[in-house]
mmCIF file of C-alpha atoms and ligand atoms in Angstrom:
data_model
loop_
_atom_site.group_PDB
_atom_site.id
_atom_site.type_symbol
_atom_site.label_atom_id
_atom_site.label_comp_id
_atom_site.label_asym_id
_atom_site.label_seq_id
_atom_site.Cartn_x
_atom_site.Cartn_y
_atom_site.Cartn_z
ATOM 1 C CA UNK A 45 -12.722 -18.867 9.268
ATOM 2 C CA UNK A 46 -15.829 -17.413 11.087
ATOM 3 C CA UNK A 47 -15.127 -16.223 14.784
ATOM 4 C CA UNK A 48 -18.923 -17.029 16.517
ATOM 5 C CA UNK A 49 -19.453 -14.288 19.306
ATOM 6 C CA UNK A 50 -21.140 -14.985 22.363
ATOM 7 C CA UNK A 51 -24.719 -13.971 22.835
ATOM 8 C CA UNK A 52 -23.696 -11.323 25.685
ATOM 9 C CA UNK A 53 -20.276 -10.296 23.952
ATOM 10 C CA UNK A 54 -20.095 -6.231 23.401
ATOM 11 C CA UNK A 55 -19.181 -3.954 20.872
ATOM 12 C CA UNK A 56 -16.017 -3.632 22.157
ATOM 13 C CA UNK A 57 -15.273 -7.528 22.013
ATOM 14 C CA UNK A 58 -15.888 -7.012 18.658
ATOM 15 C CA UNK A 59 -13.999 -4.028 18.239
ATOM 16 C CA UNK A 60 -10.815 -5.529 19.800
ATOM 17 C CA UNK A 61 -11.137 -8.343 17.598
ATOM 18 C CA UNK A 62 -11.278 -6.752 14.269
ATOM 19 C CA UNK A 63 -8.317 -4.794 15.807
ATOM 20 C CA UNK A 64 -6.390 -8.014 16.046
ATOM 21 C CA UNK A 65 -6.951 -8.938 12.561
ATOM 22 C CA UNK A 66 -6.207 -5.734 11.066
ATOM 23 C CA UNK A 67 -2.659 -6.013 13.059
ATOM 24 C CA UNK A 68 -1.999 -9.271 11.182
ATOM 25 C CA UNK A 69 -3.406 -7.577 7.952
ATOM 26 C CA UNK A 70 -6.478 -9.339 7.793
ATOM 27 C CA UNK A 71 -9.739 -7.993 6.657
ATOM 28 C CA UNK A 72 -13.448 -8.934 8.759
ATOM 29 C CA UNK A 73 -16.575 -9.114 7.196
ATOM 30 C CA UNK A 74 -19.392 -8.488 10.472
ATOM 31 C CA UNK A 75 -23.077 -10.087 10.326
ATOM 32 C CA UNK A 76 -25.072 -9.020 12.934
ATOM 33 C CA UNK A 77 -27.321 -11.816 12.618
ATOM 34 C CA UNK A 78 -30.526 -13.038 14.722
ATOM 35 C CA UNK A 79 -28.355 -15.915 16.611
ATOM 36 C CA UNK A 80 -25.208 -14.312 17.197
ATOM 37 C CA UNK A 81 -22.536 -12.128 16.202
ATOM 38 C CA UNK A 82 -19.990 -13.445 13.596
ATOM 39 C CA UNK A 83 -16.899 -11.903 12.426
ATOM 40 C CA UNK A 84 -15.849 -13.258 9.286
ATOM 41 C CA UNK A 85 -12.027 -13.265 8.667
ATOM 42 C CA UNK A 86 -10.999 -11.772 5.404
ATOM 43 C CA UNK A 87 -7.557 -12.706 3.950
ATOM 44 C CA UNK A 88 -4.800 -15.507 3.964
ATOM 45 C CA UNK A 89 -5.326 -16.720 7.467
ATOM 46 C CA UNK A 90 -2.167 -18.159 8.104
ATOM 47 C CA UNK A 91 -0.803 -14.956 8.703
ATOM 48 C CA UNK A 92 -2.572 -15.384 12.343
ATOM 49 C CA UNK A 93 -0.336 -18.326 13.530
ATOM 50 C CA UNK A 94 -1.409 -19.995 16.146
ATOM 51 C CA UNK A 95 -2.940 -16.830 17.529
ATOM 52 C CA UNK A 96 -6.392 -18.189 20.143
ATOM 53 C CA UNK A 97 -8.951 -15.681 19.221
ATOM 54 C CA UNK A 98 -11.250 -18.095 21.639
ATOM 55 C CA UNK A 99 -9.387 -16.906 24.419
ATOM 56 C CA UNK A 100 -10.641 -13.423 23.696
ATOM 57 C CA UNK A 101 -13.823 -12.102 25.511
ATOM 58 C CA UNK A 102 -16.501 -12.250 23.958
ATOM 59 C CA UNK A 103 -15.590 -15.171 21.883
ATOM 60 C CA UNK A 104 -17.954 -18.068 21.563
ATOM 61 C CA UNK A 105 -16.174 -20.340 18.926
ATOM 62 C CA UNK A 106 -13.790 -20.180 15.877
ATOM 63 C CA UNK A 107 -15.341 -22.113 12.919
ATOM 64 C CA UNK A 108 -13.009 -22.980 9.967
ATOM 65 C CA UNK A 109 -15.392 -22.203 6.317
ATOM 66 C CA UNK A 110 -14.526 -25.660 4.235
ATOM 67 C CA UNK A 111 -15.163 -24.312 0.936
ATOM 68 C CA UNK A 112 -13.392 -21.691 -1.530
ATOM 69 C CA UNK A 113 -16.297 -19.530 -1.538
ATOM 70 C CA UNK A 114 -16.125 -17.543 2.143
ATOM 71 C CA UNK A 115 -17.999 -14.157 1.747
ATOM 72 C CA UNK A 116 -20.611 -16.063 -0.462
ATOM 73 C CA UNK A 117 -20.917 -19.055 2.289
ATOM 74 C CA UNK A 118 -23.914 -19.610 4.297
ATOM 75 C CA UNK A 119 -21.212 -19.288 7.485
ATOM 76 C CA UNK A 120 -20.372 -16.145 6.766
ATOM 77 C CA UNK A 121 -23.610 -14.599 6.962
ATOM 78 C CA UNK A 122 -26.441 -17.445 8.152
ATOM 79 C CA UNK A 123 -29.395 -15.314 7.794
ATOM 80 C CA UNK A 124 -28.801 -14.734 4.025
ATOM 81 C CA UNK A 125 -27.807 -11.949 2.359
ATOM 82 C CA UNK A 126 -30.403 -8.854 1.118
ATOM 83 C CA UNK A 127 -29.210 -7.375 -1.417
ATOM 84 C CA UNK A 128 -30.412 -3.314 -2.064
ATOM 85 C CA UNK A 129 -30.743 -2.028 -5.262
ATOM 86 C CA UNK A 130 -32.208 1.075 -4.230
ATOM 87 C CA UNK A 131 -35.447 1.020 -2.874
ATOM 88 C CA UNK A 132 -35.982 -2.317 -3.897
ATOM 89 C CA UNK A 133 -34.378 -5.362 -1.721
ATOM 90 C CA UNK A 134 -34.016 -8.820 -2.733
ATOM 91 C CA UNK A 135 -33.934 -11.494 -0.687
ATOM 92 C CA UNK A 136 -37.077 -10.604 1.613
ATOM 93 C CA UNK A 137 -40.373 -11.930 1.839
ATOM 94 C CA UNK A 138 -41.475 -9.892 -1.485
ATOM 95 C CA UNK A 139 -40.109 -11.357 -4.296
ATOM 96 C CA UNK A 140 -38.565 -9.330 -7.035
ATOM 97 C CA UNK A 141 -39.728 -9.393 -10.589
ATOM 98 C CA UNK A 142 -37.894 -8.858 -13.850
ATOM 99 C CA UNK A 143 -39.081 -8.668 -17.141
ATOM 100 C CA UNK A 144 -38.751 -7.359 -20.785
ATOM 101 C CA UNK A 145 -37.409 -8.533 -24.049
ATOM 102 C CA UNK A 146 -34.129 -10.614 -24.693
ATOM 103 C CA UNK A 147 -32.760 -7.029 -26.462
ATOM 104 C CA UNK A 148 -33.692 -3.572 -26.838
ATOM 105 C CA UNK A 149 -34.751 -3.255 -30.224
ATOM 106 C CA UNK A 150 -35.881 -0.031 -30.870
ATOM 107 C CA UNK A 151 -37.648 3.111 -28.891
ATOM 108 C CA UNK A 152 -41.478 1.824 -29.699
ATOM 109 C CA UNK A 153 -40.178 -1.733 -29.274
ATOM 110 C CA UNK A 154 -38.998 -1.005 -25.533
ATOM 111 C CA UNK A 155 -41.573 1.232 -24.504
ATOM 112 C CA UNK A 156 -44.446 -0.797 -24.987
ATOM 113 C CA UNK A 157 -42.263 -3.677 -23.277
ATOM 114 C CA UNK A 158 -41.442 -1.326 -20.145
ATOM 115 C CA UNK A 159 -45.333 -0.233 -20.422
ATOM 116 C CA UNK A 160 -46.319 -3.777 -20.295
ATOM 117 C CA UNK A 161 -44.449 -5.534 -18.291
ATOM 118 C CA UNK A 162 -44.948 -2.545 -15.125
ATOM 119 C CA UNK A 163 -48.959 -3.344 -15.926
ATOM 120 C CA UNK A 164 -48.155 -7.413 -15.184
ATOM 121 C CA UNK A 165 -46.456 -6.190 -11.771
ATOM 122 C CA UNK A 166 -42.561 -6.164 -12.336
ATOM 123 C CA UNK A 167 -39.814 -3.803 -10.373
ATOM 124 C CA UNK A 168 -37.176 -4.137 -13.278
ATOM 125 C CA UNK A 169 -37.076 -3.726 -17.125
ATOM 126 C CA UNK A 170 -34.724 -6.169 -18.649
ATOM 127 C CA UNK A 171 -33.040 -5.798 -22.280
ATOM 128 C CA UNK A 172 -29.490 -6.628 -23.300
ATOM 129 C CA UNK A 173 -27.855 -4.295 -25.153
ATOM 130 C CA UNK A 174 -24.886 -6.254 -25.794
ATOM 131 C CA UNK A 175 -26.026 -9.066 -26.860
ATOM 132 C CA UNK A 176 -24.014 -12.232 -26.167
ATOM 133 C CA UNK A 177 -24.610 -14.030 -29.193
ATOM 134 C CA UNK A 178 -23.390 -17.856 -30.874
ATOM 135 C CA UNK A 179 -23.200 -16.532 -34.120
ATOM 136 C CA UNK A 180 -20.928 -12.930 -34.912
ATOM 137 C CA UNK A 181 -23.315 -12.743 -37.761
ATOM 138 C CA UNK A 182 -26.463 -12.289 -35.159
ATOM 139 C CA UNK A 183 -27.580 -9.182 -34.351
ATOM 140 C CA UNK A 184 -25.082 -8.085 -31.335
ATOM 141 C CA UNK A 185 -27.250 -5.421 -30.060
ATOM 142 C CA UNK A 186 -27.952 -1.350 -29.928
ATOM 143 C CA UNK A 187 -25.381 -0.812 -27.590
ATOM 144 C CA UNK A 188 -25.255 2.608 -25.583
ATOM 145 C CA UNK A 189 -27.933 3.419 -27.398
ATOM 146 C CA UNK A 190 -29.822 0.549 -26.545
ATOM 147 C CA UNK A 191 -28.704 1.332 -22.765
ATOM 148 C CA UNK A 192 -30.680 5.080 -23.363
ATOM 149 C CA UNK A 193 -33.719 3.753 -24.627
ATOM 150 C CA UNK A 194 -33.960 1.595 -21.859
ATOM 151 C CA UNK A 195 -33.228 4.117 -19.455
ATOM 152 C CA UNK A 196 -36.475 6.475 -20.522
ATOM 153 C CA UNK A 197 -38.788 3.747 -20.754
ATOM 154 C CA UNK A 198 -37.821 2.178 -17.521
ATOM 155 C CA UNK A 199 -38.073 5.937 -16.362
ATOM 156 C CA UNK A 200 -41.182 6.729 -17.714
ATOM 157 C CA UNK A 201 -42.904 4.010 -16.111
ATOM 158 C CA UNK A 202 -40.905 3.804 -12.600
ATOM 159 C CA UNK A 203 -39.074 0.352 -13.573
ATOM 160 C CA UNK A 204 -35.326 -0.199 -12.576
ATOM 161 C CA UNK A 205 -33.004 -1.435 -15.329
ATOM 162 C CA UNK A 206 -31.005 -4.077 -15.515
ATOM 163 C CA UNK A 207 -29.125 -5.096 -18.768
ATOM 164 C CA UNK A 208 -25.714 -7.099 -19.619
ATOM 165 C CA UNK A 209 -22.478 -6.686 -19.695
ATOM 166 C CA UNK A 210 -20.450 -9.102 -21.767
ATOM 167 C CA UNK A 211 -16.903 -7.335 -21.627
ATOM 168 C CA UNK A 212 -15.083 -4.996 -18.633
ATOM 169 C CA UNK A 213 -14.329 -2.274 -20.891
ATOM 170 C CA UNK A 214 -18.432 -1.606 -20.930
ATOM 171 C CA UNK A 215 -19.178 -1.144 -17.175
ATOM 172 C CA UNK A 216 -18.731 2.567 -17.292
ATOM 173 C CA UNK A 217 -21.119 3.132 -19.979
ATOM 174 C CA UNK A 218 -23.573 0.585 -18.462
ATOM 175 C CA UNK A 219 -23.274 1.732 -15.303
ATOM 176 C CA UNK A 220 -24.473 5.262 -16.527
ATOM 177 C CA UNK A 221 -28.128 3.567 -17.553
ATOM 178 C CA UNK A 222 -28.290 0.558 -15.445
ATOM 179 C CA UNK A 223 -29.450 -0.030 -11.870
ATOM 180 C CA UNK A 224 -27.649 -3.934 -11.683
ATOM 181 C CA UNK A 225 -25.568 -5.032 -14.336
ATOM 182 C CA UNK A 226 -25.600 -8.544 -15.687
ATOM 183 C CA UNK A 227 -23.255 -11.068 -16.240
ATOM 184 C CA UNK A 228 -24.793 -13.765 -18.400
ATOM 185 C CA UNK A 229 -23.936 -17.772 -18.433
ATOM 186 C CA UNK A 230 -21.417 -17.091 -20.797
ATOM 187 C CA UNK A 231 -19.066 -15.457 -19.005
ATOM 188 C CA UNK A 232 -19.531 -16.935 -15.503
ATOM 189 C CA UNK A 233 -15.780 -17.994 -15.627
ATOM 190 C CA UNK A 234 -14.887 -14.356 -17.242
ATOM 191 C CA UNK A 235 -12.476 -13.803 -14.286
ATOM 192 C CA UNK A 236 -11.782 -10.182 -15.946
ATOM 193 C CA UNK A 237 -15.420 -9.097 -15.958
ATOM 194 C CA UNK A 238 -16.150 -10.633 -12.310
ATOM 195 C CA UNK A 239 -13.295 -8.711 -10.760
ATOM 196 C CA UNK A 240 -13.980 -5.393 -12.458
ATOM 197 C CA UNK A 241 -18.422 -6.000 -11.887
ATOM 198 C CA UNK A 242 -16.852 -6.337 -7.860
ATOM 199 C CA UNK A 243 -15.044 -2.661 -7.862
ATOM 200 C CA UNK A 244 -17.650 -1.520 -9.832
ATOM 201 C CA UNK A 245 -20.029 -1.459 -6.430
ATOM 202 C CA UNK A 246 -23.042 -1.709 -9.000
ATOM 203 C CA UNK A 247 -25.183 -4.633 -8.129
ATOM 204 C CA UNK A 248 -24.900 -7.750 -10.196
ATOM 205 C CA UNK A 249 -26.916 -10.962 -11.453
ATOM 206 C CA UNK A 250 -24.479 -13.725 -11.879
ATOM 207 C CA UNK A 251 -26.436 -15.781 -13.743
ATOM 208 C CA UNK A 252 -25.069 -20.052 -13.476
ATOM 209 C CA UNK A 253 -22.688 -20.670 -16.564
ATOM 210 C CA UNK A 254 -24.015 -23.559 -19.088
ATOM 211 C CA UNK A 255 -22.257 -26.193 -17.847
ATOM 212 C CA UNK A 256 -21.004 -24.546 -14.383
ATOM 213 C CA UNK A 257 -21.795 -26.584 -11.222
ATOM 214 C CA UNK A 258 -22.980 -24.898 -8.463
ATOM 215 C CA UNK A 259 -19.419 -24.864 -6.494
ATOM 216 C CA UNK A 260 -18.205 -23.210 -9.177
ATOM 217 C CA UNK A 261 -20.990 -20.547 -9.435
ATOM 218 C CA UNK A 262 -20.601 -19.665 -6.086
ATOM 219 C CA UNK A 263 -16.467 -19.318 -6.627
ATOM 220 C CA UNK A 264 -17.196 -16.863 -9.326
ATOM 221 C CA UNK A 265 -19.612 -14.884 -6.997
ATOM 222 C CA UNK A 266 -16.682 -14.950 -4.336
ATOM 223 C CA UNK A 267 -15.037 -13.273 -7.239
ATOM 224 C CA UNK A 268 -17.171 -10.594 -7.630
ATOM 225 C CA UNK A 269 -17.491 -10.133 -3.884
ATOM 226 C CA UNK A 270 -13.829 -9.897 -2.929
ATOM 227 C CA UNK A 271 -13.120 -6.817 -4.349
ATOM 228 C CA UNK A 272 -15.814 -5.400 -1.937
ATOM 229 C CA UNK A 273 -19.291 -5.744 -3.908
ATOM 230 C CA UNK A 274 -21.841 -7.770 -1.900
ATOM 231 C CA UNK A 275 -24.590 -7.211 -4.127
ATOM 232 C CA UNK A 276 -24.575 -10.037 -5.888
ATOM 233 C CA UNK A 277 -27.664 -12.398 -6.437
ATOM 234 C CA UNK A 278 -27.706 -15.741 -8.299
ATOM 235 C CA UNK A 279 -29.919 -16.347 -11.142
ATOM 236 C CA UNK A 280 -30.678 -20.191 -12.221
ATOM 237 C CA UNK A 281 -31.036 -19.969 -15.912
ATOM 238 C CA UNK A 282 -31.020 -23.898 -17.039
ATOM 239 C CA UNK A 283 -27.727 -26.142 -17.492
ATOM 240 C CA UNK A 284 -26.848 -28.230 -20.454
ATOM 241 C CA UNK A 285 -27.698 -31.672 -20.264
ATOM 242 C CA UNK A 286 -29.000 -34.514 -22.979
ATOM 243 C CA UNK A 287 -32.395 -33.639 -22.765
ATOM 244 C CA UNK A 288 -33.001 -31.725 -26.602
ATOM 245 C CA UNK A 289 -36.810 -31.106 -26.089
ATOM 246 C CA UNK A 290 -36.112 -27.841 -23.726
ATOM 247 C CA UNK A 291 -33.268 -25.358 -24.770
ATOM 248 C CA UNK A 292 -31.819 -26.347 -21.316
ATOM 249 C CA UNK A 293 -32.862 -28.122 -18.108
ATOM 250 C CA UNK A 294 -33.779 -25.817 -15.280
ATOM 251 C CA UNK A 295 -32.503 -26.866 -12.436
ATOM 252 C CA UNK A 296 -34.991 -26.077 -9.765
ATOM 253 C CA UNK A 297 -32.464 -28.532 -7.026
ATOM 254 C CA UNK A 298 -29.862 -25.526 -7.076
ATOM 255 C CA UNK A 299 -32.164 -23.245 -5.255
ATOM 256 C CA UNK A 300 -32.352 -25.260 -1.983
ATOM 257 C CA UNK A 301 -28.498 -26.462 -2.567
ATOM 258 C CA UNK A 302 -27.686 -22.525 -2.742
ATOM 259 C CA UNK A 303 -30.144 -21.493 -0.047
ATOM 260 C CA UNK A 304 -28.096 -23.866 2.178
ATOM 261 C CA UNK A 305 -24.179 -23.242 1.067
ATOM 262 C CA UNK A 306 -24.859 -19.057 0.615
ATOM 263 C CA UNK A 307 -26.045 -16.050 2.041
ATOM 264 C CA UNK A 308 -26.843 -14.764 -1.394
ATOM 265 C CA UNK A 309 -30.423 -14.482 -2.813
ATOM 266 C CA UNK A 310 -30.631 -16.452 -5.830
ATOM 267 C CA UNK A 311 -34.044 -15.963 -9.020
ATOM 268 C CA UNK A 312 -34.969 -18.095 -11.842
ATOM 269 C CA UNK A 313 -35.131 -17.507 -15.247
ATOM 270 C CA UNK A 314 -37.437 -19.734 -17.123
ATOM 271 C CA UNK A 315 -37.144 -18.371 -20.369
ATOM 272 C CA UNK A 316 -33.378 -19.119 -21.220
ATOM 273 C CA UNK A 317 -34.059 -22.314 -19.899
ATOM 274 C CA UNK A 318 -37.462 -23.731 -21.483
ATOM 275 C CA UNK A 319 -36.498 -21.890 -24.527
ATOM 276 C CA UNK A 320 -40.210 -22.320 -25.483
ATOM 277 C CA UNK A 321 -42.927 -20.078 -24.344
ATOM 278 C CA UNK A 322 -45.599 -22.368 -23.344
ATOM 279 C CA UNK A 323 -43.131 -23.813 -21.033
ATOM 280 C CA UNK A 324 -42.568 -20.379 -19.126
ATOM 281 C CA UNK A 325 -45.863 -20.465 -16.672
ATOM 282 C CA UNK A 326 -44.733 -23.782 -15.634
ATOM 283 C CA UNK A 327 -41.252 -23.070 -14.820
ATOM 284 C CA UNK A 328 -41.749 -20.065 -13.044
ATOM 285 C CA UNK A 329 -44.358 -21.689 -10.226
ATOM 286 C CA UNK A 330 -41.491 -24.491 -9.786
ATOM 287 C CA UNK A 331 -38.418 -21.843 -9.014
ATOM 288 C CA UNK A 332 -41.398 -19.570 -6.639
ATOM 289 C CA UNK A 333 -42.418 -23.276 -4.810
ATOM 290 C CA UNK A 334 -38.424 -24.080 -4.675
ATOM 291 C CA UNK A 335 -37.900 -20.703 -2.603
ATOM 292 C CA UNK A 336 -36.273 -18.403 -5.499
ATOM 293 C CA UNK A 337 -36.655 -14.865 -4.440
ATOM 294 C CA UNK A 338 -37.566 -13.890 -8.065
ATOM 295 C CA UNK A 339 -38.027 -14.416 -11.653
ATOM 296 C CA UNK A 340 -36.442 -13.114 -14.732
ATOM 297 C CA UNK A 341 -38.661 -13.098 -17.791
ATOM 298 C CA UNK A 342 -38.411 -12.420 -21.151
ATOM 299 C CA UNK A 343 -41.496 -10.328 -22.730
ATOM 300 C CA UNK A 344 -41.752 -8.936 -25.999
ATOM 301 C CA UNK A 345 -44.758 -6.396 -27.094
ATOM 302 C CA UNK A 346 -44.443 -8.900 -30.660
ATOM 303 C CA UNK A 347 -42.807 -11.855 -30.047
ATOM 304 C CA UNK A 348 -42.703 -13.066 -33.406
ATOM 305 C CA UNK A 349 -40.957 -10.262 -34.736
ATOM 306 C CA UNK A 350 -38.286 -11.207 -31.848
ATOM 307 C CA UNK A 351 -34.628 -10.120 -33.593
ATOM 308 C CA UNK A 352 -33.256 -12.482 -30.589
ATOM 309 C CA UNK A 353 -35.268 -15.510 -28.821
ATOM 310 C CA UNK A 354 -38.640 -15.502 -30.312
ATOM 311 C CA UNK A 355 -39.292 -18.640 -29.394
ATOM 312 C CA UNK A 356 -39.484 -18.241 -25.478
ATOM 313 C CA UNK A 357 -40.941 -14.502 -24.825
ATOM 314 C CA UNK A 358 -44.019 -13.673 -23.571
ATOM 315 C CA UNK A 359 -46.573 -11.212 -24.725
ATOM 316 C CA UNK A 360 -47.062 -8.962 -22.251
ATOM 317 C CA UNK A 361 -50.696 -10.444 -21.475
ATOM 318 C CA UNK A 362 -49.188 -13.318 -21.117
ATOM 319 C CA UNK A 363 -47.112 -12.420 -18.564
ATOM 320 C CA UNK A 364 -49.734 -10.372 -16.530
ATOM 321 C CA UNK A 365 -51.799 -14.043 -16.558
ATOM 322 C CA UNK A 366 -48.545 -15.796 -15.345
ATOM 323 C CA UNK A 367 -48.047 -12.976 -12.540
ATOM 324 C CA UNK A 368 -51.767 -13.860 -11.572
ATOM 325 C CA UNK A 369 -50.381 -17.450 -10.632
ATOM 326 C CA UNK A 370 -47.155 -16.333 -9.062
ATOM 327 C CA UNK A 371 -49.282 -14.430 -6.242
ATOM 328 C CA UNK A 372 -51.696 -16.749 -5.697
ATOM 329 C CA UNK A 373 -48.376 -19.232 -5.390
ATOM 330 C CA UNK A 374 -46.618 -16.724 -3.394
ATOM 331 C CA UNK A 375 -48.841 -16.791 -0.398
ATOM 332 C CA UNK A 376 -48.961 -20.461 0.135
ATOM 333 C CA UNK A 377 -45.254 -19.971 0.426
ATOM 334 C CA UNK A 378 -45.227 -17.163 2.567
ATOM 335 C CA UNK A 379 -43.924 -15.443 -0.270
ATOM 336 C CA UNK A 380 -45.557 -11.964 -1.615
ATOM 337 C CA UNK A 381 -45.796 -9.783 -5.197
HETATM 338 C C1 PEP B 539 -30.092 -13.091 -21.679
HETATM 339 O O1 PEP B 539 -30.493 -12.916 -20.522
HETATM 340 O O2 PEP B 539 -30.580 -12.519 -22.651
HETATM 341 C C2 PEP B 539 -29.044 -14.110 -21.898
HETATM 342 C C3 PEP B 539 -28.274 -14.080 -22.972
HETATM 343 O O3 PEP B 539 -29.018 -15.034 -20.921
HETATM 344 P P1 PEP B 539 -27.996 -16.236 -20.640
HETATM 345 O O4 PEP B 539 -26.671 -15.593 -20.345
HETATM 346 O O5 PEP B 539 -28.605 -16.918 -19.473
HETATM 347 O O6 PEP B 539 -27.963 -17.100 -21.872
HETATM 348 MN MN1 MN B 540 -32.466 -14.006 -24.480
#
């Protein structure tokens, strides 16, 4: 339930109010947003009874939230969520680029990556370094070390990092590298993970699980944000379906769907779902016209040579050409690089 405040309530209206719920040991989440005050109730709300909070000052309405998801709804916080990471925000005008290869390969590999992609115009180096992969006999990644090489070339080129997790037990050591942790498709219903990303406090990228609809993406960000972490954004990364000529189908209609259910920014990433380079370009103008606040992309200084994904990175001029049509999209969409 959302309790609406009135446009001339005061800070003490609120104040009394979040001193009723904490009486019946409930929890409020406040957005101070451009309309009107709301003070979103946190917890099992039967434990109010019939309590009236509309026959407190102040109050304007109580609005009962319909779906699971509460701190992730639209309701709770109507003029969307920005999430900080840092200097950087996302979910503002500028949108937020991030790029580098599917996984950190070795120290020349990722510096010429971090080098490359900070020429084409992105805020965050991306790399996994444990790598979430269908086969055990793949390669599964460089691990901490992975996380360290990242870490200087990110640093040595002013890039944030941002890498996966794909188990709880490695948010400590990512957390020492990384400035937003991932959590990839796979594990979008890794209830574990979610909980322990949430107390973490780092910020995360829930990206949409395979097959995951978008109610259920939006219960595993709930997750994530009821242990207390807010900095969550969504990434779109394409969804199984019967189509075979793409590695999945992006699907562009869950950025409007989530714009209008959640308060949480949500990006696109083109390559996991083309799965084909010359598909990328494309992709990425459809998620930036749909109203993502970003794109995640993968680049590779040698694609070929790819030990993960080949098929779908980007050289790094390729990407700097792809930027060039992002920005010129960007403005017609009030949007800005
Ligand atoms: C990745 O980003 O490298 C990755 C494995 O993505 P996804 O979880 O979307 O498949
Ligand atoms: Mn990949």
């Amino acid at each position: 339930m959302i309790i609406v405040m009135k446009k001339n309530s005061t800070q003490q209206d609120v104040e009394k109010i979040v001193e009723v719920l904490k009486e019946h040991g409930l929890g409020a989440n406040l957005s101070t947003g451009s309309q009107a005050t709301i003070v979103g109730v946190l917890g099992d709300k039967t434990k109010l009874g019939d309590f009236d909070f509309e026959l407190m000052e102040g109050v304007e309405k109580c609005v009962p939230i319909m779906h699971p998801y509460k701190l992730a709804s639209h309701e709770m916080c109507p003029d969307g969520r920005v999430v900080e990471v840092g200097d950087l925000k996302i979910g503002e005008k500028k949108l937020i680029m991030m790029a580098g290869p599917c996984a950190v390969e070795n120290e020349e590999q990722i510096m010429k990556a971090a080098l490359g992609v900070k020429a084409g115009g992105a805020q965050f180096l991306r790399g996994g370094a444990y790598k979430p992969r269908t086969s055990p006999y793949s390669f599964q990644g460089l691990e901490e070390e992975g996380l360290k090489m990242m870490r200087r070339a990110a640093d040595a080129n002013g890039l944030k990092v941002i890498s996966e997790v794909v188990a709880h037990d490695q948010i400590d050591t990512a957390g020492k590298y990384c400035d937003m942790l991932q959590i990839g498709a796979r594990n979008m219903q890794n209830f574990r993970l979610l909980r322990e990303v949430g107390r973490s406090k780092i910020p995360v990228l829930l990206k949409r699980g395979i097959s995951s609809t978008i109610e259920e993406w939006l219960d595993a960000a709930e997750y994530i944000m009821s242990e207390g972490n807010y900095n969550v954004v969504l990434c779109e990364r394409g969804i199984r379906t019967f189509e075979t000529a793409t590695r999945n189908t992006l699907d562009v209609s869950a950025v409007p769907v989530v714009k209008e259910r959640s308060s949480l920014p949500i990006i696109i990433d083109p390559s996991h779902a083309a799965g084909k380079s010359k598909y990328i370009t494309a992709l990425s103008l459809a998620g930036i016209a749909a109203g993502a606040d970003g794109l995640i992309i993968e680049v590779h200084p040698n694609p070929k040579a790819a030990m993960s994904d080949a098929a779908q990175q980007l050289t790094p001029e390729a990407y700097a050409q792809l930027m060039k049509k992002v920005g010129a999209l960007a403005q017609v969409v009030g949007r800005e690089i």
